[in-house]
mmCIF file of C-alpha atoms and ligand atoms in Angstrom:
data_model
loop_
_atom_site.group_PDB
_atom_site.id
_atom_site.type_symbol
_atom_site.label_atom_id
_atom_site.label_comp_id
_atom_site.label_asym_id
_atom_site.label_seq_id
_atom_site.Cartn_x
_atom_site.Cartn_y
_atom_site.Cartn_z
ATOM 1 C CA UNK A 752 2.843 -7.663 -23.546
ATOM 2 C CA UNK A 753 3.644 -6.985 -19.947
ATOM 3 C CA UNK A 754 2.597 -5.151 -16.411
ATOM 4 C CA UNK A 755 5.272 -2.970 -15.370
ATOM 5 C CA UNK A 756 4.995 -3.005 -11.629
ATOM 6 C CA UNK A 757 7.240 -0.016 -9.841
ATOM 7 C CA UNK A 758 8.158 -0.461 -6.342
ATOM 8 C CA UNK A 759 7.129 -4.389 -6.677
ATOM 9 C CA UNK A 760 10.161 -5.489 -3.874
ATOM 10 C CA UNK A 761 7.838 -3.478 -1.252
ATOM 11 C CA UNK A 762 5.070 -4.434 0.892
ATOM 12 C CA UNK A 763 2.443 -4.364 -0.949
ATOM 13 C CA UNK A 764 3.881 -4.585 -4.609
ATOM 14 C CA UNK A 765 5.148 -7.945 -3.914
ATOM 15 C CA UNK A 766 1.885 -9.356 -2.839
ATOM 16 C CA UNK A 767 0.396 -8.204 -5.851
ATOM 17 C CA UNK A 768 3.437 -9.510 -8.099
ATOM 18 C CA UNK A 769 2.369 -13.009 -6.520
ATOM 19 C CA UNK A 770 -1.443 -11.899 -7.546
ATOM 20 C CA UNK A 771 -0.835 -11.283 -10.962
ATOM 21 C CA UNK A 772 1.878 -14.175 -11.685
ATOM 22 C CA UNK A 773 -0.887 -16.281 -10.043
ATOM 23 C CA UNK A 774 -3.688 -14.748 -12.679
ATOM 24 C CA UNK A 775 -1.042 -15.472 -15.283
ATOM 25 C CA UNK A 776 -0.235 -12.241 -15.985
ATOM 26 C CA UNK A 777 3.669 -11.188 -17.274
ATOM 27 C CA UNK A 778 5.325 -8.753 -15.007
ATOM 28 C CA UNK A 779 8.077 -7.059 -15.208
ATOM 29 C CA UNK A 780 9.259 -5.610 -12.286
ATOM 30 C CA UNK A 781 11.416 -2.554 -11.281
ATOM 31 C CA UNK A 782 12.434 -1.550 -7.359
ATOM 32 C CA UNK A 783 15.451 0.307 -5.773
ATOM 33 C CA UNK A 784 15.348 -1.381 -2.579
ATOM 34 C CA UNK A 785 15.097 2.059 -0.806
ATOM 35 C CA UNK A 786 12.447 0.390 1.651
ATOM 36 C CA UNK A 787 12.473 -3.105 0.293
ATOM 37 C CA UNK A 788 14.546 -6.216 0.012
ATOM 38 C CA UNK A 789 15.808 -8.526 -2.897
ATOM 39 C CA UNK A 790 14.531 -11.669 -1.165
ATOM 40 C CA UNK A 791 10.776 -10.122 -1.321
ATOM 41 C CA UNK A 792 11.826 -11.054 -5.213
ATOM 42 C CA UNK A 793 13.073 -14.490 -4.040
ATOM 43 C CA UNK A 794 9.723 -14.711 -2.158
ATOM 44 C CA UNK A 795 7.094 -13.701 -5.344
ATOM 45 C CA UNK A 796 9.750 -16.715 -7.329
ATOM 46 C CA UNK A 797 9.359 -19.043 -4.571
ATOM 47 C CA UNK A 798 5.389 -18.655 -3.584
ATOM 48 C CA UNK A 799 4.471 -18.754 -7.468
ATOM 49 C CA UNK A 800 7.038 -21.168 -9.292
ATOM 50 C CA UNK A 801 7.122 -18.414 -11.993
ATOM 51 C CA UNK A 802 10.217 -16.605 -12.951
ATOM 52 C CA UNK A 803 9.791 -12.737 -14.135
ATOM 53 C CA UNK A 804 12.532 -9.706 -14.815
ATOM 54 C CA UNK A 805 14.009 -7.374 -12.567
ATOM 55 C CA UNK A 806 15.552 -3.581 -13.093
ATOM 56 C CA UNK A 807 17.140 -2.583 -10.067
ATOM 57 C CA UNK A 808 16.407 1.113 -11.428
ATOM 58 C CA UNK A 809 15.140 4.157 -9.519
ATOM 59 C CA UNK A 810 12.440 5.978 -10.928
ATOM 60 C CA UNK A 811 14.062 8.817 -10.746
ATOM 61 C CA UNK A 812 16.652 8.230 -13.269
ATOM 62 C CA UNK A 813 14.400 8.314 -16.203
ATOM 63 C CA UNK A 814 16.681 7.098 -18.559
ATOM 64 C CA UNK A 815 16.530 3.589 -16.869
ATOM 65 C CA UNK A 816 12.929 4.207 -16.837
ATOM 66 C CA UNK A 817 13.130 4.781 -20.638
ATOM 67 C CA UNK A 818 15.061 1.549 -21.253
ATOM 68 C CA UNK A 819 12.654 -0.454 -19.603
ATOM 69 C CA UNK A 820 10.204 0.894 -21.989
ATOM 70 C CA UNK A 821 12.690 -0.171 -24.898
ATOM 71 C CA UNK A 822 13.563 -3.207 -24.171
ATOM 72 C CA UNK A 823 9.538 -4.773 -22.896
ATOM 73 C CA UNK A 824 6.845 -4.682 -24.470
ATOM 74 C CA UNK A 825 4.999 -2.587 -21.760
ATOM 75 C CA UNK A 826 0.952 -2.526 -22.239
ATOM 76 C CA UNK A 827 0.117 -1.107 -18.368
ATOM 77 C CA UNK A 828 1.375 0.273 -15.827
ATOM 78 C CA UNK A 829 1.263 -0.243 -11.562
ATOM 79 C CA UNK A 830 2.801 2.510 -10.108
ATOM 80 C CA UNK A 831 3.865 1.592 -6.567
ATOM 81 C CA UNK A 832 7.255 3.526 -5.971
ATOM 82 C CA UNK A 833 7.420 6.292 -3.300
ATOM 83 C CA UNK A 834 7.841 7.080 0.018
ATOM 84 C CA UNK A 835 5.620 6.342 2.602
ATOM 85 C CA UNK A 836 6.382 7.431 5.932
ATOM 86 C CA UNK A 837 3.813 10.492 7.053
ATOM 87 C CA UNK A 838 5.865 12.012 9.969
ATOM 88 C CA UNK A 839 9.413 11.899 7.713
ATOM 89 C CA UNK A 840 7.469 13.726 4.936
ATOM 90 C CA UNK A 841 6.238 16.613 7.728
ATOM 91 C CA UNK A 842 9.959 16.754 7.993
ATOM 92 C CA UNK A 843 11.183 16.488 5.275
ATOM 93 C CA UNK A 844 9.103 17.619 2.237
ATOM 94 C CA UNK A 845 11.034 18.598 0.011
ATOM 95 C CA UNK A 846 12.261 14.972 -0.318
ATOM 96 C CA UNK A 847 8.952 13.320 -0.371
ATOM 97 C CA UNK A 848 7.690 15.882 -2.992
ATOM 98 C CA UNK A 849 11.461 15.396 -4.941
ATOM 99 C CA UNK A 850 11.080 11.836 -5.029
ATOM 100 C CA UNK A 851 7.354 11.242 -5.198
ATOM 101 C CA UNK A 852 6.163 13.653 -8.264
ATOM 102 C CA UNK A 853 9.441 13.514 -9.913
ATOM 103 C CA UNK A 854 9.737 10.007 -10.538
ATOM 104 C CA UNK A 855 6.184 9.770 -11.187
ATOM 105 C CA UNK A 856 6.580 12.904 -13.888
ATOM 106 C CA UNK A 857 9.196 9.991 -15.358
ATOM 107 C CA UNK A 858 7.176 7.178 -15.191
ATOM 108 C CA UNK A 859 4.008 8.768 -16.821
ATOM 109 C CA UNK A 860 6.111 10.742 -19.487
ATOM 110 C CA UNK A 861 8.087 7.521 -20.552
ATOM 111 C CA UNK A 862 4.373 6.199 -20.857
ATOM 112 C CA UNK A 863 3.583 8.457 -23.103
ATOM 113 C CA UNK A 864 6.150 8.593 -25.151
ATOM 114 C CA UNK A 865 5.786 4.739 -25.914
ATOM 115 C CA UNK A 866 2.317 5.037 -26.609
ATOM 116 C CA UNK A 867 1.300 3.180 -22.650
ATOM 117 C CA UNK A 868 -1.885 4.591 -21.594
ATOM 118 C CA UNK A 869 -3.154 2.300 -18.791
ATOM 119 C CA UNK A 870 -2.171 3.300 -15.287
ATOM 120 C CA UNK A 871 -3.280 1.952 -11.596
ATOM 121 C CA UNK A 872 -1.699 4.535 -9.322
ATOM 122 C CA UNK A 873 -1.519 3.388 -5.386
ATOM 123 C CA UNK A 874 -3.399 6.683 -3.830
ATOM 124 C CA UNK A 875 -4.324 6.785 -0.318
ATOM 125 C CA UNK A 876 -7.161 7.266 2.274
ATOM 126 C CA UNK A 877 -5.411 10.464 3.162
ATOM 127 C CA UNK A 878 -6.421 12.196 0.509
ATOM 128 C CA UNK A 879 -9.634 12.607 2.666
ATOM 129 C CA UNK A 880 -7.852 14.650 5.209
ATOM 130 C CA UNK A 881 -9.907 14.813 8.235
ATOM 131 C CA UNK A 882 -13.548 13.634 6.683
ATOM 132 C CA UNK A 883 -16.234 14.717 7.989
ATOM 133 C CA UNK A 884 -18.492 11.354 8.460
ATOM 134 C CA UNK A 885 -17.512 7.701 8.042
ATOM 135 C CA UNK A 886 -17.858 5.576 6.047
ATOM 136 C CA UNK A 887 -15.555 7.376 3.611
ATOM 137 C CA UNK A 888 -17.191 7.563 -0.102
ATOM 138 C CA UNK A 889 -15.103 7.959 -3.280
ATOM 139 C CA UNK A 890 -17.287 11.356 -3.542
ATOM 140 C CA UNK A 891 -16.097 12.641 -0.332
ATOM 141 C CA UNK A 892 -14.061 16.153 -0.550
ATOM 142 C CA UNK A 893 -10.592 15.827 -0.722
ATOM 143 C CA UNK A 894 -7.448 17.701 1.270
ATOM 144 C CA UNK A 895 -3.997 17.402 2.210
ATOM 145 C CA UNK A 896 -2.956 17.312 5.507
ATOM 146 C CA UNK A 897 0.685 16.331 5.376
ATOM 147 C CA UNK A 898 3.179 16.723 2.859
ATOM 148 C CA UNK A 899 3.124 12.610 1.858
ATOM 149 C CA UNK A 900 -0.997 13.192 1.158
ATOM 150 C CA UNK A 901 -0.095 16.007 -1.085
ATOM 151 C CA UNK A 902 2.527 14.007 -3.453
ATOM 152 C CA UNK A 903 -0.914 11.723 -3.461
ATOM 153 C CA UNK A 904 -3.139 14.423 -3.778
ATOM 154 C CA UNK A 905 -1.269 15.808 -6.909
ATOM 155 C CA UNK A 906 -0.325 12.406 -8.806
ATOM 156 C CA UNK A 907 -4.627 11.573 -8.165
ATOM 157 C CA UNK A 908 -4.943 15.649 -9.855
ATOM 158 C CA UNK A 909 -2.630 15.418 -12.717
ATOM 159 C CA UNK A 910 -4.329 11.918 -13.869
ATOM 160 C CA UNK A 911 -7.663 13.313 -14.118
ATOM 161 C CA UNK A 912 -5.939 16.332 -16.180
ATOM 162 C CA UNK A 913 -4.009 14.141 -18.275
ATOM 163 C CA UNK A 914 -7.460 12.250 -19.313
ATOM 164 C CA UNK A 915 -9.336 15.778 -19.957
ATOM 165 C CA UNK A 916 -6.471 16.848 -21.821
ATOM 166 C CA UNK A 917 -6.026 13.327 -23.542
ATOM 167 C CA UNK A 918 -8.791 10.975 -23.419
ATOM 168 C CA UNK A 919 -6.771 8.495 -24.258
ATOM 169 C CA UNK A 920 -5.437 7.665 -21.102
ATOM 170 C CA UNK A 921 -7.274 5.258 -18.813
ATOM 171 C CA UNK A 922 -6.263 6.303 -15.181
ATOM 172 C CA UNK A 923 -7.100 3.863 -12.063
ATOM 173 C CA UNK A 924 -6.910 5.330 -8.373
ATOM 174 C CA UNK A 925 -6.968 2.801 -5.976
ATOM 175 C CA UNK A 926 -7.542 4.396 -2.418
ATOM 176 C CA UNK A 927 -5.780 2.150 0.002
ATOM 177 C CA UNK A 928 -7.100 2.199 3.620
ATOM 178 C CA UNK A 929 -4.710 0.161 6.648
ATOM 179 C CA UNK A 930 -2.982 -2.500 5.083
ATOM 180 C CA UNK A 931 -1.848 -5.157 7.272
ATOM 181 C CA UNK A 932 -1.201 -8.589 6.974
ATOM 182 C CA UNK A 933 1.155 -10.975 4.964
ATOM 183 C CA UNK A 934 1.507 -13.708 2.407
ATOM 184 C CA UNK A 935 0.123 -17.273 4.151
ATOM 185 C CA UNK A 936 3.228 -18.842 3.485
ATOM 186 C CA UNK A 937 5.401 -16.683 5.794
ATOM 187 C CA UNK A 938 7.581 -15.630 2.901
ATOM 188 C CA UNK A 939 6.866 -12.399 2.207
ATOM 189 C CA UNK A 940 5.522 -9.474 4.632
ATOM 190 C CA UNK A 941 6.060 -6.040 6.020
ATOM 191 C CA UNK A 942 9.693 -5.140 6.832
ATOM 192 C CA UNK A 943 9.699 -1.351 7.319
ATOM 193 C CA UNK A 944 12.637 0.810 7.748
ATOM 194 C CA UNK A 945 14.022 1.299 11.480
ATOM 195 C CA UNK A 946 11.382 1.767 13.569
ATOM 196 C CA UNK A 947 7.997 0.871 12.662
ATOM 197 C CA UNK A 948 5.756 4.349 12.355
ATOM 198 C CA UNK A 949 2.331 2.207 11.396
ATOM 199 C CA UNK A 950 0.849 -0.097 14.188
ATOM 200 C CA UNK A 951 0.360 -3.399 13.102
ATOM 201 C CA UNK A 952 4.681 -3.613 12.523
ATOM 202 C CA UNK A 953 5.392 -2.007 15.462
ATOM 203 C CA UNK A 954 2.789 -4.618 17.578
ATOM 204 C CA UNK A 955 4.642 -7.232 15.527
ATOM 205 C CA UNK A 956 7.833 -6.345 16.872
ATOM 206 C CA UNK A 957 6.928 -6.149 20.740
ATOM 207 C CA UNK A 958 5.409 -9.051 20.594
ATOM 208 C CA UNK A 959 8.602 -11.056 18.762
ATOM 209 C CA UNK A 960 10.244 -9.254 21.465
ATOM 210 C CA UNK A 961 12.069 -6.920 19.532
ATOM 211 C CA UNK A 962 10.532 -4.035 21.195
ATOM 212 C CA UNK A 963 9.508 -3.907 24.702
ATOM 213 C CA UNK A 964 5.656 -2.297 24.599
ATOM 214 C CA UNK A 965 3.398 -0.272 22.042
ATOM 215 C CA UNK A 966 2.749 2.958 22.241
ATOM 216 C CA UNK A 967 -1.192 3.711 22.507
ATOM 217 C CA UNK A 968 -1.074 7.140 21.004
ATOM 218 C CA UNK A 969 -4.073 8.368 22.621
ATOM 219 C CA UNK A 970 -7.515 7.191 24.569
ATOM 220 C CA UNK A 971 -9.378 9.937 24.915
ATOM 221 C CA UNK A 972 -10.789 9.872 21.571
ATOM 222 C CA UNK A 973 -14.530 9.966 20.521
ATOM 223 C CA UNK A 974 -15.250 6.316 19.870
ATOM 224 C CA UNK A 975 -16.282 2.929 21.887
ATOM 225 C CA UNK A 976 -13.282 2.869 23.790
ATOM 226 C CA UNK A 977 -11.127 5.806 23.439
ATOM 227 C CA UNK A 978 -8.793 4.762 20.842
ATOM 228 C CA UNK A 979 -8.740 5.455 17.170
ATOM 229 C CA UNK A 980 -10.851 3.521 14.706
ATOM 230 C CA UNK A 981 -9.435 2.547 11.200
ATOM 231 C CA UNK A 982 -10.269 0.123 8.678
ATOM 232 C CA UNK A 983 -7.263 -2.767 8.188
ATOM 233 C CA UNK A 984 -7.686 -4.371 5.387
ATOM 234 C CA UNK A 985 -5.316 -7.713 4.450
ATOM 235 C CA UNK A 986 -2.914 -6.723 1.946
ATOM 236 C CA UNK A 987 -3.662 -10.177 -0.218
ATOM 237 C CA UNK A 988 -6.899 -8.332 -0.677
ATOM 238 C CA UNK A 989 -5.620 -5.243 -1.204
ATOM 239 C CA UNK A 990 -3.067 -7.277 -3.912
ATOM 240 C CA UNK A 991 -6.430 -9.330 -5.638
ATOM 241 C CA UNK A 992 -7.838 -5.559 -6.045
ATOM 242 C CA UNK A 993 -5.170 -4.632 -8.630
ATOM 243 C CA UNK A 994 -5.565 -7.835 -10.166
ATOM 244 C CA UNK A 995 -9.340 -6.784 -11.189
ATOM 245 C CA UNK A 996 -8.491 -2.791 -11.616
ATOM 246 C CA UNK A 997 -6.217 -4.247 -14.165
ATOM 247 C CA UNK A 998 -9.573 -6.061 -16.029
ATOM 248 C CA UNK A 999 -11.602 -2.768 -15.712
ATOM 249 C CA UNK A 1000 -8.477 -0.655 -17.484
ATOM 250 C CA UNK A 1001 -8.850 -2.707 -20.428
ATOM 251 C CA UNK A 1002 -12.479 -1.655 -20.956
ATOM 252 C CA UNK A 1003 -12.732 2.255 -22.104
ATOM 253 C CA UNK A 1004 -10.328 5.188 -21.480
ATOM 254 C CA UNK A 1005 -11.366 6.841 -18.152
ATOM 255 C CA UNK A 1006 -10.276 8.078 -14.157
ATOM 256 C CA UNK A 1007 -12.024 5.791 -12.468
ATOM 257 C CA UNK A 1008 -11.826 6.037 -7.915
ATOM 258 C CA UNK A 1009 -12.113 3.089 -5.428
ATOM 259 C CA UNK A 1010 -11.706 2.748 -1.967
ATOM 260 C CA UNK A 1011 -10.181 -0.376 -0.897
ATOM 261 C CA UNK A 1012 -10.907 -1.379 2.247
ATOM 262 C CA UNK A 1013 -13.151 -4.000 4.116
ATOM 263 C CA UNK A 1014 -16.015 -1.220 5.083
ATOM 264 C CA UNK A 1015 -15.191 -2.189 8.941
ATOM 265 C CA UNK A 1016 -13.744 -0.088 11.661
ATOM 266 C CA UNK A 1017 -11.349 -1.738 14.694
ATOM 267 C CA UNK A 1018 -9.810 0.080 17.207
ATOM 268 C CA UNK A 1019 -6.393 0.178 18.460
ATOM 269 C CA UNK A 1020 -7.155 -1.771 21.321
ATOM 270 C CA UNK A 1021 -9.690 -4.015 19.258
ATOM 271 C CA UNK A 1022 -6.204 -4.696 16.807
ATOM 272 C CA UNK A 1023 -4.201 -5.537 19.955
ATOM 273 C CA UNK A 1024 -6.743 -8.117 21.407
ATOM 274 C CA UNK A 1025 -7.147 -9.460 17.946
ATOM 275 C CA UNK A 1026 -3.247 -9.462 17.749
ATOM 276 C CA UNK A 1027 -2.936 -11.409 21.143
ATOM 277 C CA UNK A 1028 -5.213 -14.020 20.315
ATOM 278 C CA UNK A 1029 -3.192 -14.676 17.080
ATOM 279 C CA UNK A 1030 0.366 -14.962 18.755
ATOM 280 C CA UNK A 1031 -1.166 -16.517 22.288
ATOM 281 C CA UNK A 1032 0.400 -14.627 24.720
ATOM 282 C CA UNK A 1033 -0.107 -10.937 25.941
ATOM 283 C CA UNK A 1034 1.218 -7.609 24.787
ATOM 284 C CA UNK A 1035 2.783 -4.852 26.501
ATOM 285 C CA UNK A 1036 1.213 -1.855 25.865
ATOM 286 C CA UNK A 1037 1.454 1.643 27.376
ATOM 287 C CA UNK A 1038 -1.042 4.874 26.815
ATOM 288 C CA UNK A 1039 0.729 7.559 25.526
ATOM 289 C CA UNK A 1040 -0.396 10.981 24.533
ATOM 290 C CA UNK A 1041 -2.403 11.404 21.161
ATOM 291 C CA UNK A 1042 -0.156 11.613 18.072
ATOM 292 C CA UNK A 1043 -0.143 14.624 16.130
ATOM 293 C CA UNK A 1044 -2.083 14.378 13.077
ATOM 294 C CA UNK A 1045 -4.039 11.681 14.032
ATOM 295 C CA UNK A 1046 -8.211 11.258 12.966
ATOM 296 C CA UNK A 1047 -10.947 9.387 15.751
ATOM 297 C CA UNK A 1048 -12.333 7.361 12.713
ATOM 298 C CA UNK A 1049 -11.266 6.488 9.469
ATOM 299 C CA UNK A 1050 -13.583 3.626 7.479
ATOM 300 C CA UNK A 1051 -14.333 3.167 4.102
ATOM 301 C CA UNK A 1052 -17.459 2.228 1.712
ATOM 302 C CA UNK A 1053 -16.238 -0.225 -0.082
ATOM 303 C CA UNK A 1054 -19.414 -0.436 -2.815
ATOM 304 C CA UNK A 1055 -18.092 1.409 -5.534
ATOM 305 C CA UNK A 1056 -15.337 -1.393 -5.996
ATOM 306 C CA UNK A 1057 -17.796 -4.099 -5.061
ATOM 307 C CA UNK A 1058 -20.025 -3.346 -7.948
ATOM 308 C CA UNK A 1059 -17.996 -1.839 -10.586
ATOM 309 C CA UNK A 1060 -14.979 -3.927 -9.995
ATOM 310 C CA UNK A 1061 -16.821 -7.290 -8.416
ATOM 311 C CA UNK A 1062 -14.239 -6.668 -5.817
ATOM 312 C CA UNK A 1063 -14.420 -8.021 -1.969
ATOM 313 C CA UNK A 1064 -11.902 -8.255 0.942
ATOM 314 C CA UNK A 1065 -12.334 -11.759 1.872
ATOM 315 C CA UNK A 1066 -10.314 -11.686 5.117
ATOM 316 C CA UNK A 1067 -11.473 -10.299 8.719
ATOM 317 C CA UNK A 1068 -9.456 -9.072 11.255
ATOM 318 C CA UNK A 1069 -8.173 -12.076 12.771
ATOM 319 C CA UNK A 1070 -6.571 -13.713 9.329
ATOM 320 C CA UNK A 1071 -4.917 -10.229 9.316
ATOM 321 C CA UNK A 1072 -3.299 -10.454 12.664
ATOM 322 C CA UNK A 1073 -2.538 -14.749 12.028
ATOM 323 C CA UNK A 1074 -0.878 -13.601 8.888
ATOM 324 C CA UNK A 1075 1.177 -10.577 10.344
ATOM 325 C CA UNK A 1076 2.151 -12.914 12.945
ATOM 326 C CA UNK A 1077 3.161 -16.070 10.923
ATOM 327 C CA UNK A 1078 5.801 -13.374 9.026
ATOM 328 C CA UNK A 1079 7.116 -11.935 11.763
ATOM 329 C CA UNK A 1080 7.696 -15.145 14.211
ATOM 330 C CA UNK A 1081 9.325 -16.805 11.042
ATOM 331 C CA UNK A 1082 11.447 -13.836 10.002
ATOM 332 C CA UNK A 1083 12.069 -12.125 13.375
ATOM 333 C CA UNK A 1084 14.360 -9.555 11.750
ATOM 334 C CA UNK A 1085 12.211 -9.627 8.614
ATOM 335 C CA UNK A 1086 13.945 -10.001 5.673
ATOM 336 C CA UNK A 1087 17.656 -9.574 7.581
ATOM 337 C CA UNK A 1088 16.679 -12.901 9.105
ATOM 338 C CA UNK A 1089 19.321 -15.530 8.436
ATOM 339 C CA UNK A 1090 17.929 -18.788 6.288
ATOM 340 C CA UNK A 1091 18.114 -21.899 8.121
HETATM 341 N N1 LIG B 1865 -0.907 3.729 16.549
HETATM 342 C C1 LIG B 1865 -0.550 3.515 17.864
HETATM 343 N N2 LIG B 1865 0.727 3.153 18.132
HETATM 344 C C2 LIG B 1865 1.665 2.996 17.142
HETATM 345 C C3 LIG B 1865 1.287 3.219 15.793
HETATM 346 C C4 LIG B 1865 -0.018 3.583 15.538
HETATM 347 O O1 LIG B 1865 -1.358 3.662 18.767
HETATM 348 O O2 LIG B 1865 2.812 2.681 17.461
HETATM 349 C C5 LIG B 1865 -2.305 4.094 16.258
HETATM 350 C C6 LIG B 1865 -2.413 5.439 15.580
HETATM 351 O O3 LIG B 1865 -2.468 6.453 16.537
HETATM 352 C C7 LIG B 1865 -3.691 5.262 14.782
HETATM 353 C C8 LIG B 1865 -3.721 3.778 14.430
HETATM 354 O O4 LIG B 1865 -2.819 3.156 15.338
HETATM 355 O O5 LIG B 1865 -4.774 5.518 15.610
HETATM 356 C C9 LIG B 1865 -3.266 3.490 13.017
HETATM 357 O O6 LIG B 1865 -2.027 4.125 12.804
HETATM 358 P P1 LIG B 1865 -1.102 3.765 11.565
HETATM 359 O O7 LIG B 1865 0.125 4.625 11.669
HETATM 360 O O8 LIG B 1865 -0.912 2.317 11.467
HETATM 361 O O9 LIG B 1865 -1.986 4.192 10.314
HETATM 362 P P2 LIG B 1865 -2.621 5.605 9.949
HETATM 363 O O10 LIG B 1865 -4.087 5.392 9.895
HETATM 364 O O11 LIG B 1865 -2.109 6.703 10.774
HETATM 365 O O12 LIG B 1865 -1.959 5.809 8.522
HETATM 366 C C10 LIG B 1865 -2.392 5.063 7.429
HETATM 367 C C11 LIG B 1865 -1.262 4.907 6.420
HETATM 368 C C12 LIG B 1865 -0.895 6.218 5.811
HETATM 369 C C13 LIG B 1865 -2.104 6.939 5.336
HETATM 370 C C14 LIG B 1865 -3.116 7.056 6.444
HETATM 371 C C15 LIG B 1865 -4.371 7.742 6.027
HETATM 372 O O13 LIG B 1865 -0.117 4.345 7.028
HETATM 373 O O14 LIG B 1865 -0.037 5.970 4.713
HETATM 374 O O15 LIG B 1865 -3.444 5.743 6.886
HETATM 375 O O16 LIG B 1865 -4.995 7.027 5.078
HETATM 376 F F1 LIG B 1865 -1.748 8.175 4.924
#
């Protein structure tokens, strides 16, 4: 019996690959390197000492999808896989809705048909659009307000339809808040894309000198000093999270909601002192106009999973920013970085 883990080459699939090899779980593990690398695989081999198998598939092609089915004995499912970027999905939606419900349609289909009903889906803060108070509760109303919250939006609708229409299905929807952060050995981490849209990659980068200054989208905003408040949470928690959502599936079919996220709010300018302290030298930063789309505060309550799920983020800001830093000074160009 084995974990299927979609999208485990990416940021934070791999960290929970090392998670659940660690917890003695069996993986098996499918990616298309779209936004991820083979040597994040290398990494999970390396950090654990465990082996595991590989489909370079895309979940689009569900006949791949099928024969991973076939050929594993597949008891749940962590469904990682999609894109990510907000301001690519304003632009381009129809991709982001293409890739992001279709190959989930595939993934949960090829469930059923093999008789897998046990599903953690990565959902998103965003679903809260613009919420009205912080801290954000599971409760809370939901909206879209960009095409990449709607693909979430929709997967987090059609799971709680599925289970009314099929109470056999137990349906996990793990609301991620900022994660940041890395693997404490340095061999696995964040390696976006181009440039880095999300701040902690692009602080990263300036200050491995890869970029010359970070943007400060924004100053003006209503909190303790102008910049916007979010709640980063350390993606080895985020990682230990699915570990435990993946001990509550196995106890009655259900939709069951958590927020994961530490409960505490840092600014931007909190993140970049935090940041400086880490790497020991300064960062060049420069205000810039607020970015479109962007909230004043966005923190979580993190209860629900600490009571239902005995779940905790054990790290604080500044093992985020030590970790994020260790990464990027040893792999400059992230995984591109030549071995010594
Ligand atoms: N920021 C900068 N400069 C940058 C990048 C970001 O000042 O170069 C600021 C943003 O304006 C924002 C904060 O840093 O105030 C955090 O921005 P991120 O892009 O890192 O994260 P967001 O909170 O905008 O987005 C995250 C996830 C999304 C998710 C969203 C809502 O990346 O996937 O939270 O939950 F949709």
């Amino acid at each position: 019996m084995a974990i299927l883990v979609t999208g485990g080459a990416g940021f934070i699939g791999s960290h929970t690959c090392v998670e659940l090899l660690n917890a003695g779980e069996d993986i098996v593990v499918m990616d298309n390197f779209y936004n991820s690398n083979s040597r994040a695989l290398d990494g999970i081999r390396k950090i654990t000492g465990k082996d595991f198998k590989f489909y370079e598939d895309d979940m689009l092609d569900i006949a791949a999808v099928d024969q991973i089915f076939a050929e594993n004995d597949i008891e749940q499912v962590i469904h990682f896989a999609g894109y990510k970027c907000v301001p690519e999905s304003v632009q381009k939606p129809l991709m982001y809705y293409s890739n992001n419900l279709r190959g989930t349609f595939n993934i949960l289909e090829t469930m059923k048909k093999y008789g897998c009903t046990k599903f953690v889906f990565s959902s998103s803060a965003t679903v809260y659009g613009i919420p009205a108070t912080v801290p954000v509760k599971e409760d809370f109303p939901l909206s879209a307000i960009n095409p990449y919250g709607s693909t979430k939006l929709i997967i987090e609708n059609l799971c709680r339809e599925m289970y009314a229409a099929d109470n056999t299905w137990t349906m996990i929807l793990l609301r991620y808040f900022n994660p940041v952060g890395a693997h404490e050995s340095g061999l696995i981490g964040e390696d976006p894309n181009g440039i880095p849209n999300n701040l902690m990659p692009y602080l990263t980068q300036v200050a491995v000198g890869r970029l010359p200054y970070l943007n400060i989208f924004g100053n003006d905003y209503p909190t303790p000093d102008g910049t916007c408040v979010r709640d980063y949470i350390h993606v080895v928690d985020l990682a230990v999270g699915h570990v435990k959502a993946l001990k509550k599936l196995e106890e009655k079919p259900e939709v069951r909601v958590y927020n994961l996220g530490t409960g505490h709010g840092y600014s931007v300018l909190d993140v970049v002192h935090a940041f400086e302290k880490a790497c020991g030298h300064e960062v060049k930063y420069q205000i810039k106009p607020r970015r479109a789309g962007d909230i004043a505060m966005c923190y979580c309550d993190p209860t629900k999973a600490k009571e239902e799920l005995g779940w905790e983020a054990q790290y604080g800001i500044e093992e985020m920013c030590q970790d994020s830093w260790r990464w990027q000074s040893q792999n400059p160009d992230g995984y591109a970085t030549e071995e010594k």
